[in-house]
Coordinates of C-alpha atoms (C1' of nucleotides) in Angstrom, one line a residue:
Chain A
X29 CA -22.4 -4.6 -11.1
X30 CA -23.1 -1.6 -8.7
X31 CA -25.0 0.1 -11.8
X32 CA -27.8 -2.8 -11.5
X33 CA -27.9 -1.8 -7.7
X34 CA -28.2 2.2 -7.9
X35 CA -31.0 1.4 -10.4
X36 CA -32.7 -1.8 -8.2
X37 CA -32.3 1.6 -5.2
X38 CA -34.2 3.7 -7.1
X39 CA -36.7 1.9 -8.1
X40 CA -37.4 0.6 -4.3
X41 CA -38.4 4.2 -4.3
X42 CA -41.1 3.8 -6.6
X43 CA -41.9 2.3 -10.4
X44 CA -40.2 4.5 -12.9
X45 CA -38.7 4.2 -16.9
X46 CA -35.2 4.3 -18.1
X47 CA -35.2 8.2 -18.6
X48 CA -36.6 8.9 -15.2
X49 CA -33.9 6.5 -13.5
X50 CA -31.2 8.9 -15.7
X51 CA -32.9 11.7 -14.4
X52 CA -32.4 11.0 -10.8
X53 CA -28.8 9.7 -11.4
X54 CA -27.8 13.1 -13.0
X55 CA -29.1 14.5 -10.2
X56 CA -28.2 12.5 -7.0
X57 CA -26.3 10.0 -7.7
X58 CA -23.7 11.7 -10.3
X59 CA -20.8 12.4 -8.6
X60 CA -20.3 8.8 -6.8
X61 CA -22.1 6.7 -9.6
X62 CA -23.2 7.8 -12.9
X63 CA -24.6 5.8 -16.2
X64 CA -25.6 6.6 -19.7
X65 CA -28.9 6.3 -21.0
X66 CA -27.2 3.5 -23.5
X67 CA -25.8 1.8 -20.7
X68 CA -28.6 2.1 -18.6
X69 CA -31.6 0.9 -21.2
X70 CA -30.2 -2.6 -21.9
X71 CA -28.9 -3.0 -18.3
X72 CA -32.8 -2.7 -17.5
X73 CA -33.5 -5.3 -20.1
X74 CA -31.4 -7.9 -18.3
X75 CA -32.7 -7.0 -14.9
X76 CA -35.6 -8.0 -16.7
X77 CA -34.8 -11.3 -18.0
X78 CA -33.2 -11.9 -14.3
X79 CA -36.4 -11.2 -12.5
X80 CA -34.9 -8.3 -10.6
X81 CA -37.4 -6.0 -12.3
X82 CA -40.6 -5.9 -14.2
X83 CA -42.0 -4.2 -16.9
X84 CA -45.0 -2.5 -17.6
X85 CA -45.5 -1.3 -21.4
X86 CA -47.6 1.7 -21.9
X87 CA -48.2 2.5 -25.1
X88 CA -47.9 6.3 -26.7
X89 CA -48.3 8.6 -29.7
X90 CA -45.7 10.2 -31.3
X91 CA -42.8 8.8 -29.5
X92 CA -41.3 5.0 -28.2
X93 CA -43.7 2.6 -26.0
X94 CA -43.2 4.3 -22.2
X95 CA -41.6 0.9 -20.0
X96 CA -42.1 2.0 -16.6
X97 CA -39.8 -1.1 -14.5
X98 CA -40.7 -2.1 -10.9
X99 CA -38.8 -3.7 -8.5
X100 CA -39.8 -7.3 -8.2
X101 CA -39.9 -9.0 -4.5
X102 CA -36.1 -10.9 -6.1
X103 CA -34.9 -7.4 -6.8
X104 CA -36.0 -6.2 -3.2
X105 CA -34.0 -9.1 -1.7
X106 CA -31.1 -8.6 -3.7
X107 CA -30.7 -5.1 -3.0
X108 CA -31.1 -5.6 1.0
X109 CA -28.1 -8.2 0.1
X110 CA -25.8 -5.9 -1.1
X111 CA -27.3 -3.4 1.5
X112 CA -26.1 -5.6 4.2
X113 CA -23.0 -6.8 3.0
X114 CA -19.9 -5.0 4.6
X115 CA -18.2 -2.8 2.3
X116 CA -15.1 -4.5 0.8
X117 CA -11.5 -2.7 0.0
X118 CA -11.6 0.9 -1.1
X119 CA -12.4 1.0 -4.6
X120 CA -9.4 2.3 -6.3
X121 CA -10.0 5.9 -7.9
X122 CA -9.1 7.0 -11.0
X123 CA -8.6 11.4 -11.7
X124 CA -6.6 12.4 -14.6
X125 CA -6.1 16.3 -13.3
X126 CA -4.3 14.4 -10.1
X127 CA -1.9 12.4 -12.8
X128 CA -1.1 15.2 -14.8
X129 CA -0.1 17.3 -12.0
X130 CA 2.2 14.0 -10.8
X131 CA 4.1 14.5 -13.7
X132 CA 4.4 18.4 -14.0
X133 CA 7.7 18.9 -12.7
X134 CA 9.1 19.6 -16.1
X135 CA 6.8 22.1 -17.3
X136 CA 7.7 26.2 -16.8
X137 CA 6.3 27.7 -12.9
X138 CA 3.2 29.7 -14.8
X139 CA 1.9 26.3 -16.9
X140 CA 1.8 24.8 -13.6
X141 CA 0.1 27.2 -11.6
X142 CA -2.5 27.6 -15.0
X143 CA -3.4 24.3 -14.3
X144 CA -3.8 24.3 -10.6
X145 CA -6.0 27.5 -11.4
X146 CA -7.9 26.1 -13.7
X147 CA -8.8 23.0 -11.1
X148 CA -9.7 25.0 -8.5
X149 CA -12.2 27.0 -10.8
X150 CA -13.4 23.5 -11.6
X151 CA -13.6 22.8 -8.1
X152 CA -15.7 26.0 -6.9
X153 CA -17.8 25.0 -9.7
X154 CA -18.8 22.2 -8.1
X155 CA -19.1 23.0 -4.5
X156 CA -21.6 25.8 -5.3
X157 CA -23.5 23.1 -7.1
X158 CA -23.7 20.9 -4.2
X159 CA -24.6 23.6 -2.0
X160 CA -27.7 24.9 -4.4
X161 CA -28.9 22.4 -7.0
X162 CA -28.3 19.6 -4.9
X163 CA -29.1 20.2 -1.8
X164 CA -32.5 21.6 -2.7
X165 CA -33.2 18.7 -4.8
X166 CA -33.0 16.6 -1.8
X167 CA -34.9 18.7 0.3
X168 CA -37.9 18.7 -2.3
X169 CA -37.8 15.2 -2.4
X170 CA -38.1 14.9 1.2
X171 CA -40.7 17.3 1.3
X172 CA -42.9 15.0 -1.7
X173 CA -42.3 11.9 -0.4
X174 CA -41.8 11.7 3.4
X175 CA -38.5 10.0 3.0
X176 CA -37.2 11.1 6.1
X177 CA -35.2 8.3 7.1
X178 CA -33.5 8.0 3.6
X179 CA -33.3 11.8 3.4
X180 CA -30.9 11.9 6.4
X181 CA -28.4 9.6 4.2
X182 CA -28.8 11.8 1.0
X183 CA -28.0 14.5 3.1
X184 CA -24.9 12.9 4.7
X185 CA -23.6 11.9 1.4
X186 CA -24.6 15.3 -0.5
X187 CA -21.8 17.0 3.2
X188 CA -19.6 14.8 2.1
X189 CA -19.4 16.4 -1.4
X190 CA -19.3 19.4 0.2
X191 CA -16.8 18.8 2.4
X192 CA -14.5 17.3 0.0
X193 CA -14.7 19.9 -2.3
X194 CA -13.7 22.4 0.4
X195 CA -10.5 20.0 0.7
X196 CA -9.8 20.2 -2.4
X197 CA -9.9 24.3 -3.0
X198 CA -7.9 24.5 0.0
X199 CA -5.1 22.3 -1.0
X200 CA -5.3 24.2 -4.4
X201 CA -4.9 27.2 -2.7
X202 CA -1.9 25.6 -0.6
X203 CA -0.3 24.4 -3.9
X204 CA -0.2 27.4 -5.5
X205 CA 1.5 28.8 -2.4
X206 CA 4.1 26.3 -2.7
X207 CA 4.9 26.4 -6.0
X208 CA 5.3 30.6 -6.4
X209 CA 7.3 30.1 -3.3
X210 CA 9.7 27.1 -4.8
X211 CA 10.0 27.2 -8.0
Chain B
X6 CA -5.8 6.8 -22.6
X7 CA -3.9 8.0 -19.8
X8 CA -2.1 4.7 -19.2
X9 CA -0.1 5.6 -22.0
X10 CA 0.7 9.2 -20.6
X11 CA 1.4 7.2 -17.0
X12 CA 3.9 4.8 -18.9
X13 CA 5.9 7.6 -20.9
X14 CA 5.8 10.0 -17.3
X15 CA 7.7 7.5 -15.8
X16 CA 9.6 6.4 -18.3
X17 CA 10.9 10.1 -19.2
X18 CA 12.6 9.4 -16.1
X19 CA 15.1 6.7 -17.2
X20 CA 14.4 3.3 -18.8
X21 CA 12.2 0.6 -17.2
X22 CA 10.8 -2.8 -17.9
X23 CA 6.8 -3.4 -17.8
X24 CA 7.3 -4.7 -14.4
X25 CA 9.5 -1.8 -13.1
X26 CA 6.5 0.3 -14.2
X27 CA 3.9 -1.8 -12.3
X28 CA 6.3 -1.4 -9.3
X29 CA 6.4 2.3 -9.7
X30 CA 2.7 2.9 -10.1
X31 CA 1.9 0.7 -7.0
X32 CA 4.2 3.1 -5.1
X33 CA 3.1 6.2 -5.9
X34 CA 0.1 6.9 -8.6
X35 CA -1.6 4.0 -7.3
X36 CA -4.3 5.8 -5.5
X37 CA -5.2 8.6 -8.5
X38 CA -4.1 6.1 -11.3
X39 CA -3.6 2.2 -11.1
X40 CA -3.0 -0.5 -13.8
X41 CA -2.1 -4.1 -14.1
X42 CA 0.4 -6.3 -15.4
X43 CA -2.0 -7.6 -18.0
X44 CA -3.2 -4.2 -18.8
X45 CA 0.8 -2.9 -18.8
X46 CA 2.5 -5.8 -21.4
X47 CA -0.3 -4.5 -24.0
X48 CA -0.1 -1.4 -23.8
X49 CA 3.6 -1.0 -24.1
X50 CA 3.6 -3.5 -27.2
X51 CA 1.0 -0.8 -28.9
X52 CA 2.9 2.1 -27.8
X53 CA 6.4 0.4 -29.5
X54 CA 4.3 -0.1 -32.6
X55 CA 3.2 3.9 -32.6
X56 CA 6.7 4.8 -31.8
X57 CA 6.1 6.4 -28.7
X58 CA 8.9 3.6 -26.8
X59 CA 11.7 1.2 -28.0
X60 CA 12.1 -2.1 -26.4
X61 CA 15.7 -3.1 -26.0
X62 CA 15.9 -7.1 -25.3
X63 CA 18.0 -8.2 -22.6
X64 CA 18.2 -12.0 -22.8
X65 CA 17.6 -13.8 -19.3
X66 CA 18.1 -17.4 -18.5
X67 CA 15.5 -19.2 -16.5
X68 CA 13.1 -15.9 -16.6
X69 CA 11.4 -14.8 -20.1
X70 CA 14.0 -11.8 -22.0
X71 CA 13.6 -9.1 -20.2
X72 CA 12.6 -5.9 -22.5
X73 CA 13.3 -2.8 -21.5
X74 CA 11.6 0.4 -22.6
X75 CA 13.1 3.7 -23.5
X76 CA 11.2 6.8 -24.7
X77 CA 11.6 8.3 -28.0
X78 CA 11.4 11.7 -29.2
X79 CA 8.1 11.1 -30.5
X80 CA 7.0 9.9 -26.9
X81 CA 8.7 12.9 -24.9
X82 CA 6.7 15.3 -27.4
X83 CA 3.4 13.1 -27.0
X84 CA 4.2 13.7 -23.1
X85 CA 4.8 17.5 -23.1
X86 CA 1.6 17.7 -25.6
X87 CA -0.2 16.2 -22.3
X88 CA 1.1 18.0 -19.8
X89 CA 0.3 21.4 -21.5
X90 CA -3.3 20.7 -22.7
X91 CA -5.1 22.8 -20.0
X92 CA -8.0 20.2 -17.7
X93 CA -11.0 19.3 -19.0
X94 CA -14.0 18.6 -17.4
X95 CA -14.0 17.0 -13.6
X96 CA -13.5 13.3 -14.6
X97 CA -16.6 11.7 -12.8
X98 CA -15.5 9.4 -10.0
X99 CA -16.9 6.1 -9.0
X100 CA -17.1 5.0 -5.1
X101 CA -19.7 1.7 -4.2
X102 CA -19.0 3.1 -0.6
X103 CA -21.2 6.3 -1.2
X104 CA -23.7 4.4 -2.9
X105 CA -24.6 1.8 -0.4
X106 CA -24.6 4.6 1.7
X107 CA -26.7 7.0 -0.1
X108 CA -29.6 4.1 -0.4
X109 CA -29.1 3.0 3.1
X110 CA -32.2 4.5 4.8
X111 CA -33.7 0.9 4.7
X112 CA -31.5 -0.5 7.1
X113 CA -31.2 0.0 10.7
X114 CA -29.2 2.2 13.4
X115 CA -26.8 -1.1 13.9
X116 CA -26.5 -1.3 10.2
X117 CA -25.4 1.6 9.3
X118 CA -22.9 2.2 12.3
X119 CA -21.3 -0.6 11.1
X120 CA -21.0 0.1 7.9
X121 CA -19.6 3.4 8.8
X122 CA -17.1 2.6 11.3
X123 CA -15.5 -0.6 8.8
X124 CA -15.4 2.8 6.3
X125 CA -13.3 4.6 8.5
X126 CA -11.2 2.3 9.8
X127 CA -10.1 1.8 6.4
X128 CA -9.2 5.4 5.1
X129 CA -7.5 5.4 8.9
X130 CA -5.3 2.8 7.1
X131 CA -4.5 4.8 3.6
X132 CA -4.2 8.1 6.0
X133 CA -1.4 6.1 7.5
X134 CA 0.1 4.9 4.3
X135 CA 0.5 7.9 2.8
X136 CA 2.0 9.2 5.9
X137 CA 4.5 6.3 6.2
X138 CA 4.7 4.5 2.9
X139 CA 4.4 6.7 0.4
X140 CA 6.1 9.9 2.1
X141 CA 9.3 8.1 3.0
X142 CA 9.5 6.4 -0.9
X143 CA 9.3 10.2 -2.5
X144 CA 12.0 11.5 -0.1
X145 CA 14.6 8.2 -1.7
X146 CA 13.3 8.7 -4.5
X147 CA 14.4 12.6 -4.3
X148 CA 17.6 11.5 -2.7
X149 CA 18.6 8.6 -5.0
X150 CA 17.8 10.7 -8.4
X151 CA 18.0 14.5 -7.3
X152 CA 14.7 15.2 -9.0
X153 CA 14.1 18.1 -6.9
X154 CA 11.8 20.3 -9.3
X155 CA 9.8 16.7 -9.9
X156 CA 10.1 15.9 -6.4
X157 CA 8.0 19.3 -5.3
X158 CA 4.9 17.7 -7.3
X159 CA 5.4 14.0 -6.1
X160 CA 5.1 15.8 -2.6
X161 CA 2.4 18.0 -3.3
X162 CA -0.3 15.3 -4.7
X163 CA 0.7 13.1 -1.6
X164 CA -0.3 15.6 0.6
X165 CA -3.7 16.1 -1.2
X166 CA -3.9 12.2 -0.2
X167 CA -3.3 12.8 3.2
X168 CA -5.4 15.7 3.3
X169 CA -8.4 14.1 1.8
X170 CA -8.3 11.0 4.0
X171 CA -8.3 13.3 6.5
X172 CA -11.9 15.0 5.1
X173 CA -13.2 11.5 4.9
X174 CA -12.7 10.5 8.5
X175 CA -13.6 13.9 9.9
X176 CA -17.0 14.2 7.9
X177 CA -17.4 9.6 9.0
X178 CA -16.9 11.1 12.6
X179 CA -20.0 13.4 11.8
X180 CA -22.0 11.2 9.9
X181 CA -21.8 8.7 13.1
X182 CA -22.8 11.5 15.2
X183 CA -25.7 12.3 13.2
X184 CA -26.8 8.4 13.3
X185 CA -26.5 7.9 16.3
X186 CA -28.8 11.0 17.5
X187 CA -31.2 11.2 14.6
X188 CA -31.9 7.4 13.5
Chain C
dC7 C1' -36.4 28.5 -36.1
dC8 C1' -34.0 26.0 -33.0
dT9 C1' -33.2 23.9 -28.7
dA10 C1' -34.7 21.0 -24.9
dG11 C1' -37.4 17.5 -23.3
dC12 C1' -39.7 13.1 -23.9
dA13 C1' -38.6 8.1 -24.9
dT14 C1' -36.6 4.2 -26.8
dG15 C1' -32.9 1.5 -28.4
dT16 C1' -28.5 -0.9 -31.3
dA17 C1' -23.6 -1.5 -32.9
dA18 C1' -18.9 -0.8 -32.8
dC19 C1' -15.5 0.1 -30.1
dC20 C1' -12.2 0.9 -26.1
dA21 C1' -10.6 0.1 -21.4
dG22 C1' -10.0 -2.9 -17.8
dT23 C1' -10.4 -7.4 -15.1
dT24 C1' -9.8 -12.3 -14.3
dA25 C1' -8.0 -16.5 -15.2
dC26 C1' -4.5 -19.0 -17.3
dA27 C1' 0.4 -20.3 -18.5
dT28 C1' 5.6 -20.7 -17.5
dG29 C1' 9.5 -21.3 -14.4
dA30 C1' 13.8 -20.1 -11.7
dT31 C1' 15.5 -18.1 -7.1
dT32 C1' 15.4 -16.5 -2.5
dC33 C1' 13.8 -16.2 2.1
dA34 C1' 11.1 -17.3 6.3
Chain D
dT13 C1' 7.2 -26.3 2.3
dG14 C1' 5.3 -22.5 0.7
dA15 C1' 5.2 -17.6 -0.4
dA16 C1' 7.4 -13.7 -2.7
dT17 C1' 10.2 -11.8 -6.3
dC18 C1' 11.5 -11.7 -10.9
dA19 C1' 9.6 -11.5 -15.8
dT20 C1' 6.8 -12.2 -19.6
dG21 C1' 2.5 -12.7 -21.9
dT22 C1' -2.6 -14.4 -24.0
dA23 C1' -7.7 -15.1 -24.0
dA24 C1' -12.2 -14.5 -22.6
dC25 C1' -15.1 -11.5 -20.6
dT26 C1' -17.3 -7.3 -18.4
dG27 C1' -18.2 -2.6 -18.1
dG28 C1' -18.7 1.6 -20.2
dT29 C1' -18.4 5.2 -24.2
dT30 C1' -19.5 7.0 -28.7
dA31 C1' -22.0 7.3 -32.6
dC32 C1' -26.1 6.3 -34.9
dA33 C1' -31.3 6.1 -35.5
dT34 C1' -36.2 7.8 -34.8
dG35 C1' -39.6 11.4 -34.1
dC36 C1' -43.1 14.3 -31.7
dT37 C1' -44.2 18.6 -28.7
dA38 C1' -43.5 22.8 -26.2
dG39 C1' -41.3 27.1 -25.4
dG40 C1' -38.1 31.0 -26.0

DNA sequence: CCTAGCATGTAACCAGTTACATGATTCA
DNA sequence: TGAATCATGTAACTGGTTACATGCTAGG
């Protein structure tokens, strides 16, 4: 359900197509909620048929009838309705590096500490990411669009992944601490 | 695919119903890897047929047989296969929470607080479960079954848990800040 | 020459959720 | 009296992934 909503959030920015709503995803929205193009194309369709969204065919040369989609007056109220609503239980999470570790007890000291190695890399990875790509994406879309208001809450989020990739590389850090220590 | 790797991790620790399974996740992988009954029976069933577990029966009166799962060879190498395989990619995460929030320049001041504050007063709650709950069910769990080498892991992804909810109410206590001076 | 970007989609499949179905026992 | 625990499952559905299909243009 929440896909129909990041795309009914973007498009109260503006009219856009499928591949530019991808585009924006990989680069905001992708760590917190991200789609396919094959998931995202018919999920468009049946905004469509729902009246959330609407349409406009432009027809091109050489490659598939452009559909940019705008946000229909129906898709402006439903997305101040799930703006509004107060956030429910925290959605369970799901992080296979986190399970594997669980379960690690029986493998040798240096497999473990491979692994926890090999997350952290992972993890610096990222955090430099947020830090560059991201947060001068944001900026330049501030900058072209005047979004000030929405900018501050891209911002906040974009801290957040920030923040909780410091976490992380610090409890790495402490982990591998513990377990040349212990074991 | 990890469900599986989930079932046979705990059940390389002794034999187990479907149910005892469910009861183990909820207590400890819950918040990095959840499943539910309906999800469990399945899954069990087609891991029996690929040989990775053998259901003893147990007949029961008043309650449907009661089958108990026990992992083969085949199922401890499937596991140890796992558990070596060096991390992939980052698995993407999911969280409606950010979302709402990242698109939430629309709203007001009021709105926003709101939604904030009902955010952290419920990773306030997990902080505390993990603290309480969780801890003090690894520690019997140690005692009762002297897994100490497995225990050092058990112990090790809780405290990321308690160390992230920590990141999230930190970086909420910010992003209030920040509302309530720049919206 | 090959890769990336533009631009759309469908079909088969897998993972996971929700609702349904049964039914005894124990505890507040 | 009603909820929780024990104990199993099936069926319908939703959400999401992977593979397939088309085909031009621009740039290194």
């Amino acid at each position: 359900m929440s896909l129909r909503f990041t795309l009914l959030g973007f498009l109260s920015y503006g009219p856009m197509t499928g591949y530019d709503l991808k585009k924006h995803i990989d680069n905001s929205t992708q760590f917190f909620w991200h789609a396919s193009l094959s998931q995202i194309y018919p999920t468009l369709k049946r905004m469509d048929e729902d009246g959330l969204v609407e349409a406009a065919v432009i027809p091109q040369e050489g490659r598939p009838d452009k559909k940019v989609y705008t946000i229909t007056p129906a898709g402006q109220a439903a997305l101040m309705d799930w703006l509004a609503e107060p956030l429910g239980e925290l959605s369970p999470q799901k992080d296979p590096a986190l399970l594997k570790l669980f379960f690690s007890g029986v493998l040798n000291r240096e497999a473990i500490l491979a692994h926890l190695c090999r997350h952290q890399e992972l993890h610096r990875a990222r955090l430099a990411h947020y830090r560059k790509e991201t947060a001068s994406y944001i900026e330049q879309i501030i900058v072209a669009t005047d979004f000030t208001r929405e900018g501050i809450m891209w911002e906040l989020v974009r801290q957040w992944g920030e923040q909780y990739e410091q976490a992380y590389i610090q409890w790495l850090e402490q982990a591998i601490a513990t377990i040349e220590e212990e074991f």
